[in-house]
Short mmCIF file of C-alpha atoms and ligand atoms in Angstrom, two decimals:
data_model
loop_
_atom_site.label_atom_id
_atom_site.label_comp_id
_atom_site.label_asym_id
_atom_site.label_seq_id
_atom_site.Cartn_x
_atom_site.Cartn_y
_atom_site.Cartn_z
CA MET A 929 75.09 -67.11 -195.79
CA SER A 930 72.76 -69.68 -194.29
CA GLN A 931 71.88 -69.15 -190.60
CA PRO A 932 74.16 -71.06 -188.23
CA ALA A 933 72.36 -73.82 -186.27
CA TYR A 934 73.05 -72.17 -182.94
CA LEU A 935 71.27 -69.03 -184.03
CA THR A 936 67.98 -70.59 -184.75
CA GLY A 937 65.30 -68.13 -183.80
CA HIS A 938 67.69 -65.10 -183.95
CA THR A 939 68.36 -62.71 -186.67
CA TYR A 940 72.01 -62.71 -187.89
CA ASP A 941 73.68 -59.60 -189.29
CA PRO A 942 76.97 -60.49 -190.89
CA ASP A 943 78.30 -56.92 -190.93
CA ARG A 944 77.56 -56.67 -187.24
CA ALA A 945 79.33 -59.97 -186.59
CA GLN A 946 82.42 -58.81 -188.51
CA ALA A 947 82.50 -55.54 -186.64
CA PHE A 948 82.28 -57.35 -183.34
CA LEU A 949 85.05 -59.87 -184.40
CA GLU A 950 87.36 -56.91 -184.77
CA ARG A 951 86.38 -55.58 -181.34
CA ALA A 952 86.95 -58.99 -179.84
CA ALA A 953 90.37 -59.28 -181.44
CA ALA A 954 91.26 -55.81 -180.17
CA ILE A 955 90.33 -56.88 -176.66
CA LEU A 956 92.84 -59.68 -176.83
CA ASP A 957 95.57 -57.12 -177.74
CA ALA A 958 94.44 -54.84 -174.98
CA GLY A 959 94.61 -57.58 -172.38
CA ALA A 960 98.06 -58.53 -173.46
CA VAL A 961 99.20 -54.89 -173.28
CA ALA A 962 97.78 -54.63 -169.69
CA VAL A 963 99.84 -57.60 -168.59
CA MET A 964 102.98 -56.03 -170.23
CA LEU A 965 102.21 -52.69 -168.54
CA SER A 966 102.33 -54.61 -165.26
CA ILE A 967 105.65 -56.17 -166.13
CA GLY A 968 106.92 -52.75 -167.18
CA HIS A 969 106.02 -51.35 -163.92
CA ARG A 970 107.47 -54.11 -161.78
CA THR A 971 110.71 -54.34 -163.69
CA GLY A 972 111.08 -50.56 -163.71
CA LEU A 973 111.16 -50.51 -167.50
CA LEU A 974 108.43 -47.91 -167.87
CA ALA A 975 110.22 -45.53 -165.36
CA THR A 976 113.56 -46.14 -167.12
CA LEU A 977 112.08 -45.42 -170.58
CA SER A 978 110.52 -42.23 -169.32
CA ARG A 979 114.00 -40.96 -168.58
CA LEU A 980 115.72 -41.97 -171.79
CA PRO A 981 115.91 -40.20 -175.26
CA PRO A 982 115.21 -42.53 -178.20
CA SER A 983 117.36 -45.55 -177.40
CA THR A 984 118.12 -49.00 -178.65
CA SER A 985 116.91 -52.16 -176.88
CA MET A 986 120.46 -52.81 -175.65
CA GLU A 987 120.68 -49.15 -174.25
CA ILE A 988 117.30 -49.53 -172.52
CA ALA A 989 118.17 -53.04 -171.14
CA GLN A 990 121.49 -51.71 -169.72
CA ALA A 991 119.79 -48.68 -168.16
CA ALA A 992 117.24 -50.92 -166.56
CA GLY A 993 119.76 -53.61 -165.51
CA LEU A 994 117.70 -56.36 -167.39
CA SER A 995 118.27 -58.93 -170.09
CA GLU A 996 118.10 -57.39 -173.53
CA ARG A 997 116.40 -60.35 -175.23
CA TYR A 998 113.41 -60.11 -172.92
CA VAL A 999 113.40 -56.30 -173.04
CA ARG A 1000 113.32 -56.45 -176.87
CA GLU A 1001 110.30 -58.72 -176.95
CA TRP A 1002 108.50 -56.54 -174.37
CA LEU A 1003 109.27 -53.37 -176.43
CA ALA A 1004 107.64 -55.03 -179.54
CA VAL A 1005 104.35 -55.59 -177.59
CA LEU A 1006 104.36 -51.97 -176.46
CA VAL A 1007 105.18 -50.71 -179.96
CA THR A 1008 102.40 -52.66 -181.66
CA GLY A 1009 100.08 -51.84 -178.72
CA GLY A 1010 100.45 -48.01 -179.34
CA ILE A 1011 102.36 -47.31 -176.04
CA ILE A 1012 105.99 -46.74 -177.30
CA THR A 1013 107.09 -45.41 -180.70
CA TYR A 1014 109.77 -47.13 -182.86
CA ASP A 1015 112.25 -45.55 -185.22
CA ALA A 1016 113.07 -48.45 -187.63
CA GLN A 1017 115.87 -46.40 -189.33
CA HIS A 1018 117.80 -46.03 -186.02
CA GLY A 1019 116.40 -49.06 -184.24
CA THR A 1020 115.35 -46.76 -181.38
CA TYR A 1021 112.37 -46.76 -179.01
CA LEU A 1022 110.73 -43.83 -177.14
CA LEU A 1023 108.05 -43.55 -174.56
CA PRO A 1024 106.37 -40.28 -175.41
CA ALA A 1025 106.12 -37.78 -172.58
CA GLU A 1026 102.27 -37.75 -173.05
CA HIS A 1027 102.12 -41.49 -172.54
CA ALA A 1028 104.56 -41.40 -169.65
CA ALA A 1029 102.18 -38.96 -168.00
CA CYS A 1030 99.98 -41.73 -166.86
CA LEU A 1031 102.34 -44.73 -166.79
CA VAL A 1032 105.20 -44.03 -164.44
CA PRO A 1033 105.65 -43.42 -160.68
CA ASP A 1034 104.69 -39.84 -159.70
CA ALA A 1035 103.27 -39.22 -163.10
CA PRO A 1036 101.09 -36.08 -163.21
CA LEU A 1037 97.90 -37.98 -164.29
CA GLY A 1038 98.41 -40.88 -161.91
CA ASN A 1039 100.19 -44.18 -162.66
CA LEU A 1040 97.76 -46.52 -164.49
CA ALA A 1041 100.41 -49.23 -164.68
CA VAL A 1042 99.87 -49.72 -160.92
CA TYR A 1043 96.32 -50.85 -161.72
CA ALA A 1044 97.52 -53.00 -164.60
CA GLN A 1045 98.95 -55.27 -161.90
CA HIS A 1046 95.35 -56.21 -160.94
CA VAL A 1047 94.98 -57.70 -164.45
CA ALA A 1048 98.14 -59.72 -164.11
CA LEU A 1049 97.03 -60.93 -160.61
CA MET A 1050 93.78 -62.25 -162.18
CA GLY A 1051 95.88 -64.61 -164.42
CA GLN A 1052 97.73 -65.78 -161.47
CA VAL A 1053 94.63 -67.15 -159.72
CA GLN A 1054 92.70 -68.27 -162.84
CA ASP A 1055 92.98 -72.01 -162.12
CA GLN A 1056 91.66 -71.63 -158.58
CA ILE A 1057 88.77 -69.27 -159.73
CA VAL A 1058 87.72 -71.78 -162.52
CA GLU A 1059 87.38 -74.34 -159.74
CA ARG A 1060 85.40 -71.97 -157.49
CA PHE A 1061 82.95 -71.44 -160.31
CA ARG A 1062 82.15 -75.18 -159.98
CA THR A 1063 82.16 -75.37 -156.20
CA GLY A 1064 80.95 -71.89 -155.20
CA GLU A 1065 83.56 -71.82 -152.38
CA GLY A 1066 85.45 -68.67 -151.56
CA MET A 1067 89.18 -67.79 -151.51
CA ARG A 1068 91.67 -66.59 -148.75
CA TYR A 1069 93.71 -63.44 -149.05
CA GLU A 1070 96.94 -65.50 -148.95
CA ASP A 1071 95.76 -67.24 -152.26
CA TYR A 1072 96.64 -64.05 -154.10
CA PRO A 1073 100.34 -63.52 -154.58
CA CYS A 1074 101.57 -59.98 -153.80
CA PHE A 1075 98.01 -58.76 -153.05
CA HIS A 1076 98.87 -56.47 -150.17
CA HIS A 1077 101.88 -55.00 -152.19
CA VAL A 1078 99.65 -54.23 -155.13
CA MET A 1079 96.94 -52.77 -152.88
CA ALA A 1080 99.44 -50.66 -150.98
CA GLU A 1081 100.61 -49.14 -154.30
CA ASP A 1082 96.96 -48.72 -155.41
CA SER A 1083 95.96 -46.77 -152.24
CA GLY A 1084 99.33 -45.01 -152.29
CA GLN A 1085 97.81 -43.11 -155.20
CA THR A 1086 94.15 -42.85 -154.29
CA VAL A 1087 94.63 -42.35 -150.56
CA VAL A 1088 98.02 -41.51 -149.26
CA ALA A 1089 98.97 -39.02 -152.04
CA GLN A 1090 95.85 -36.95 -151.40
CA LEU A 1091 95.33 -37.43 -147.68
CA PHE A 1092 96.24 -34.03 -146.57
CA GLY A 1093 95.37 -32.04 -149.63
CA GLN A 1094 91.86 -33.45 -150.53
CA ILE A 1095 90.74 -36.14 -148.13
CA LEU A 1096 90.93 -34.85 -144.49
CA PRO A 1097 89.41 -31.54 -145.56
CA LEU A 1098 86.20 -33.37 -146.43
CA ALA A 1099 85.55 -33.33 -142.69
CA PRO A 1100 85.57 -29.85 -141.47
CA GLY A 1101 87.37 -29.42 -138.11
CA LEU A 1102 89.06 -32.82 -138.35
CA VAL A 1103 92.57 -31.55 -138.98
CA ALA A 1104 92.36 -29.23 -135.78
CA ARG A 1105 91.24 -32.29 -133.72
CA LEU A 1106 94.15 -34.45 -135.15
CA GLU A 1107 96.56 -31.74 -134.28
CA ARG A 1108 95.26 -31.45 -130.74
CA GLY A 1109 95.39 -35.13 -130.29
CA ILE A 1110 92.69 -37.84 -130.79
CA THR A 1111 92.39 -41.65 -130.98
CA VAL A 1112 92.20 -43.10 -134.49
CA LEU A 1113 91.41 -46.63 -135.89
CA ASP A 1114 92.05 -47.69 -139.41
CA ALA A 1115 89.82 -50.78 -140.01
CA GLY A 1116 91.35 -53.08 -142.63
CA CYS A 1117 94.49 -51.07 -142.79
CA GLY A 1118 96.46 -53.56 -145.07
CA ARG A 1119 100.12 -52.52 -144.94
CA GLY A 1120 99.11 -49.35 -143.02
CA GLU A 1121 100.68 -46.63 -145.13
CA ALA A 1122 97.86 -44.13 -144.84
CA LEU A 1123 97.97 -44.59 -141.05
CA MET A 1124 101.73 -44.06 -140.94
CA ALA A 1125 101.44 -40.91 -142.97
CA LEU A 1126 98.79 -39.69 -140.36
CA ALA A 1127 100.96 -40.74 -137.39
CA ARG A 1128 103.97 -38.84 -138.85
CA ARG A 1129 101.99 -35.64 -139.40
CA TYR A 1130 100.03 -35.71 -136.04
CA PRO A 1131 102.32 -36.70 -133.20
CA GLU A 1132 99.70 -35.75 -130.50
CA SER A 1133 97.26 -38.34 -131.91
CA ARG A 1134 97.25 -42.12 -131.32
CA PHE A 1135 96.63 -44.46 -134.11
CA THR A 1136 95.63 -48.17 -134.26
CA GLY A 1137 95.48 -50.34 -137.32
CA TYR A 1138 93.73 -53.65 -137.52
CA ASP A 1139 93.81 -56.03 -140.42
CA LEU A 1140 92.97 -59.70 -140.91
CA CYS A 1141 96.21 -60.52 -142.66
CA ALA A 1142 99.19 -61.19 -140.37
CA ASP A 1143 101.67 -60.81 -143.28
CA ALA A 1144 100.32 -57.32 -144.13
CA ILE A 1145 100.50 -56.27 -140.40
CA GLU A 1146 103.97 -57.60 -140.03
CA ASP A 1147 105.05 -55.42 -142.98
CA ALA A 1148 103.25 -52.42 -141.44
CA ARG A 1149 105.07 -52.91 -138.15
CA ARG A 1150 108.34 -53.31 -139.78
CA ALA A 1151 107.86 -49.99 -141.79
CA ALA A 1152 106.58 -48.16 -138.57
CA ARG A 1153 109.67 -49.27 -136.66
CA LYS A 1154 111.92 -48.20 -139.43
CA ALA A 1155 110.20 -44.69 -139.53
CA GLY A 1156 110.59 -44.49 -135.74
CA LEU A 1157 106.98 -43.97 -135.22
CA HIS A 1158 105.81 -44.49 -131.58
CA ASN A 1159 102.20 -43.14 -131.67
CA LEU A 1160 100.69 -45.98 -133.60
CA ARG A 1161 100.27 -49.70 -133.29
CA PHE A 1162 99.31 -52.47 -135.74
CA GLU A 1163 97.50 -55.69 -134.88
CA ALA A 1164 96.40 -58.69 -136.83
CA ARG A 1165 92.80 -58.96 -136.03
CA ASP A 1166 89.70 -60.37 -137.65
CA LEU A 1167 87.08 -57.57 -137.42
CA THR A 1168 84.12 -59.99 -137.77
CA HIS A 1169 83.55 -59.95 -134.02
CA PHE A 1170 85.05 -56.51 -133.32
CA ASP A 1171 83.56 -55.28 -130.08
CA GLU A 1172 85.19 -52.13 -128.73
CA GLN A 1173 82.86 -49.51 -127.34
CA GLU A 1174 83.29 -45.65 -127.63
CA ARG A 1175 87.01 -45.91 -127.92
CA TYR A 1176 87.82 -43.83 -131.01
CA ASP A 1177 87.29 -40.22 -132.16
CA LEU A 1178 87.99 -41.13 -135.84
CA ILE A 1179 87.67 -44.43 -137.67
CA THR A 1180 88.76 -44.76 -141.22
CA SER A 1181 88.38 -47.58 -143.77
CA PHE A 1182 90.02 -47.34 -147.20
CA ASP A 1183 88.51 -49.78 -149.66
CA ALA A 1184 88.03 -52.27 -146.94
CA ILE A 1185 84.36 -52.65 -146.25
CA HIS A 1186 82.72 -54.30 -149.31
CA ASP A 1187 84.76 -57.43 -149.17
CA GLN A 1188 84.23 -58.06 -145.43
CA ARG A 1189 82.31 -61.08 -144.26
CA SER A 1190 79.28 -58.88 -143.43
CA PRO A 1191 79.78 -55.18 -144.34
CA ALA A 1192 76.53 -54.09 -142.59
CA ASP A 1193 77.42 -55.78 -139.33
CA LEU A 1194 80.98 -54.29 -139.41
CA VAL A 1195 79.60 -50.82 -139.98
CA ARG A 1196 77.37 -51.21 -136.96
CA ARG A 1197 80.27 -52.36 -134.84
CA LEU A 1198 82.41 -49.52 -136.07
CA TYR A 1199 79.60 -47.04 -135.14
CA ARG A 1200 79.55 -48.52 -131.61
CA ALA A 1201 83.39 -48.11 -131.34
CA LEU A 1202 83.14 -44.28 -132.01
CA GLY A 1203 82.73 -41.91 -129.10
CA PRO A 1204 79.99 -39.22 -129.22
CA GLY A 1205 80.79 -36.71 -132.05
CA GLY A 1206 83.09 -39.26 -133.72
CA ILE A 1207 83.81 -39.30 -137.31
CA TYR A 1208 83.79 -42.32 -139.75
CA LEU A 1209 85.65 -41.57 -142.94
CA VAL A 1210 85.12 -44.21 -145.57
CA GLN A 1211 86.57 -44.75 -149.07
CA ASP A 1212 84.92 -47.40 -151.09
CA ILE A 1213 84.14 -48.27 -154.71
CA GLY A 1214 81.89 -45.51 -156.18
CA GLY A 1215 79.95 -47.63 -158.74
CA SER A 1216 76.19 -48.11 -158.47
CA ALA A 1217 74.42 -51.10 -157.11
CA HIS A 1218 72.65 -51.38 -160.48
CA LEU A 1219 74.50 -52.89 -163.36
CA GLU A 1220 72.58 -50.65 -165.88
CA ASN A 1221 73.94 -47.50 -164.14
CA ASN A 1222 77.57 -48.55 -164.38
CA LEU A 1223 77.85 -48.82 -168.26
CA ASN A 1224 79.88 -45.60 -168.44
CA PHE A 1225 81.38 -45.71 -164.88
CA PRO A 1226 85.11 -45.30 -164.99
CA ASN A 1227 86.84 -48.74 -165.35
CA ALA A 1228 83.61 -50.61 -164.53
CA THR A 1229 84.85 -53.59 -166.56
CA LEU A 1230 88.14 -53.83 -164.63
CA LEU A 1231 86.19 -53.43 -161.28
CA TYR A 1232 83.64 -56.08 -162.04
CA ALA A 1233 86.56 -58.39 -163.02
CA ILE A 1234 88.38 -57.65 -159.85
CA SER A 1235 85.11 -58.37 -158.06
CA CYS A 1236 84.71 -61.71 -159.86
CA VAL A 1237 88.22 -63.08 -158.94
CA HIS A 1238 89.02 -61.26 -155.75
CA CYS A 1239 86.46 -59.19 -153.67
CA THR A 1240 83.42 -61.60 -153.98
CA PRO A 1241 85.57 -64.75 -153.40
CA VAL A 1242 87.39 -63.36 -150.40
CA SER A 1243 84.10 -62.30 -148.73
CA LEU A 1244 82.65 -65.81 -149.51
CA GLY A 1245 85.77 -67.28 -148.10
CA GLN A 1246 84.98 -65.67 -144.72
CA GLY A 1247 81.56 -67.29 -144.87
CA GLY A 1248 80.27 -63.83 -145.92
CA ASP A 1249 77.79 -62.06 -148.01
CA GLY A 1250 80.00 -61.80 -151.17
CA LEU A 1251 78.52 -58.40 -152.13
CA GLY A 1252 81.25 -57.71 -154.63
CA THR A 1253 83.26 -54.76 -155.52
CA MET A 1254 80.30 -53.02 -157.25
CA TRP A 1255 78.02 -53.41 -154.23
CA GLY A 1256 77.07 -49.73 -154.90
CA TRP A 1257 77.28 -46.43 -153.19
CA GLU A 1258 73.53 -46.82 -152.60
CA THR A 1259 74.07 -49.85 -150.58
CA ALA A 1260 76.95 -48.31 -148.62
CA GLY A 1261 74.91 -45.16 -147.89
CA ALA A 1262 71.96 -47.13 -146.63
CA MET A 1263 74.17 -49.27 -144.31
CA LEU A 1264 75.79 -46.13 -142.89
CA ASN A 1265 72.28 -44.60 -142.20
CA ASP A 1266 70.98 -47.87 -140.72
CA ALA A 1267 74.06 -48.12 -138.45
CA GLY A 1268 72.88 -44.82 -136.82
CA PHE A 1269 75.08 -42.15 -138.34
CA ALA A 1270 73.29 -38.80 -138.00
CA GLU A 1271 74.90 -37.32 -140.96
CA VAL A 1272 76.33 -39.12 -143.97
CA GLN A 1273 77.95 -36.92 -146.68
CA ARG A 1274 79.06 -38.39 -150.00
CA HIS A 1275 81.94 -37.10 -152.09
CA VAL A 1276 83.71 -38.01 -155.29
CA LEU A 1277 87.21 -36.59 -155.59
CA PRO A 1278 88.73 -35.56 -158.93
CA HIS A 1279 91.89 -37.67 -158.47
CA ASP A 1280 89.89 -40.83 -157.69
CA PRO A 1281 86.86 -41.23 -159.99
CA MET A 1282 86.51 -44.95 -159.16
CA ASN A 1283 85.77 -44.39 -155.54
CA VAL A 1284 83.32 -42.62 -153.28
CA TRP A 1285 84.15 -41.01 -150.02
CA PHE A 1286 81.68 -40.87 -147.05
CA VAL A 1287 82.05 -38.64 -144.10
CA CYS A 1288 79.75 -39.89 -141.32
CA ARG A 1289 79.14 -38.29 -137.93
CA LYS A 1290 77.99 -39.90 -134.78
CA PRO A 1291 75.57 -37.75 -132.73
C1 LIG B 1940 91.17 -53.96 -150.52
S1 LIG B 1940 92.17 -54.14 -149.13
C2 LIG B 1940 92.52 -52.47 -148.55
C3 LIG B 1940 93.72 -52.43 -147.68
C4 LIG B 1940 94.07 -50.99 -147.15
N1 LIG B 1940 93.05 -50.36 -146.48
C5 LIG B 1940 94.53 -50.17 -148.45
O1 LIG B 1940 93.80 -49.29 -148.76
O2 LIG B 1940 95.67 -50.47 -148.91
C6 LIG B 1940 91.00 -54.68 -147.91
C7 LIG B 1940 91.63 -55.10 -146.65
O3 LIG B 1940 90.62 -55.49 -145.73
C8 LIG B 1940 91.19 -56.56 -144.85
N2 LIG B 1940 90.08 -57.41 -144.31
C9 LIG B 1940 89.19 -58.18 -145.03
N3 LIG B 1940 88.45 -58.88 -144.20
C10 LIG B 1940 88.85 -58.51 -142.96
C11 LIG B 1940 88.37 -58.90 -141.67
N4 LIG B 1940 87.47 -59.78 -141.48
N5 LIG B 1940 89.03 -58.35 -140.56
C12 LIG B 1940 90.02 -57.41 -140.77
N6 LIG B 1940 90.42 -57.01 -141.97
C13 LIG B 1940 89.83 -57.61 -143.03
C14 LIG B 1940 91.99 -57.31 -145.88
O4 LIG B 1940 93.02 -58.12 -145.22
C15 LIG B 1940 92.61 -56.14 -146.68
O5 LIG B 1940 93.88 -55.78 -146.20
#
């Protein structure tokens, strides 16, 4: 084969090209499956399938209360995508228990279909993002349909599900202080589900949740009212100019620092808002600041993609630094030290390999 014009000056290995073509084609299939997993999660089809014996498309559609024609087409994607098995003789489909173990609500290995929603969300904002590549402008949270819903499901798994078993014990003595009664702020609380779980468990403590997005705060307030919780309040507040002094014993932020306008400035402000001996408990993305260290980091590709279409644009949209999702635990640790925290401990929890947890104490 003569060398293509665009490769002048490069060597060209046809076997390598063919192997890569196969990999690129497989990427297209994997992307399609990810969007279908998102649909399967949102329609309840994956959960329905996990409860059914081998069943026809009509039986599955009826059990899920959905249109058979759409369900049959969706099933075909997941059969060819290696998620569901198909018995051609009986015309039945089955989601094997070992596959359901990471694809349905309350699955023992966590529900990866929740994260598939991030892939679908990327497609929904593609046109705006293409435009931002040209202009360099940012995005607003409200540009992303369902973002707070998806995020609440995401942190429902990484934060709320392990709050009492794994997360609070990272800070020795914290549970006893919460039981006695302390003041707590969740900075960037989103729909506030972690704060509500804390408020329910520790009635002697008082909880405040601030978030930029009024719609997320409205949902949080509604849920708190419904749960009859009186020891917490939610307020829509832009934390960019946050200026409360020594008011809290515990501040938390769950996946809410890297996409702020200025993460370093906010961390300094949160430090000032803690009283002496106060604790700052932070969950953020656990990748490294250096691309070359992230080649084997769990779901690094997905995280960089989320960064490209969401975390970087929303920070830029606030006139901010746009550090991105993979700003790096090194960057986060340095900011926490610079803010003045005397002690900064870093943990990675087994249920949450994508994130890092910092426990920081104010002297
Ligand atoms: C990735 S979400 C995490 C939400 C929530 N902590 C959770 O775990 O579900 C980041 C949150 O930070 C909030 N946020 C971003 N910039 C903010 C700002 N300037 N002031 C207050 N909140 C902000 C967003 O509205 C969003 O809810």
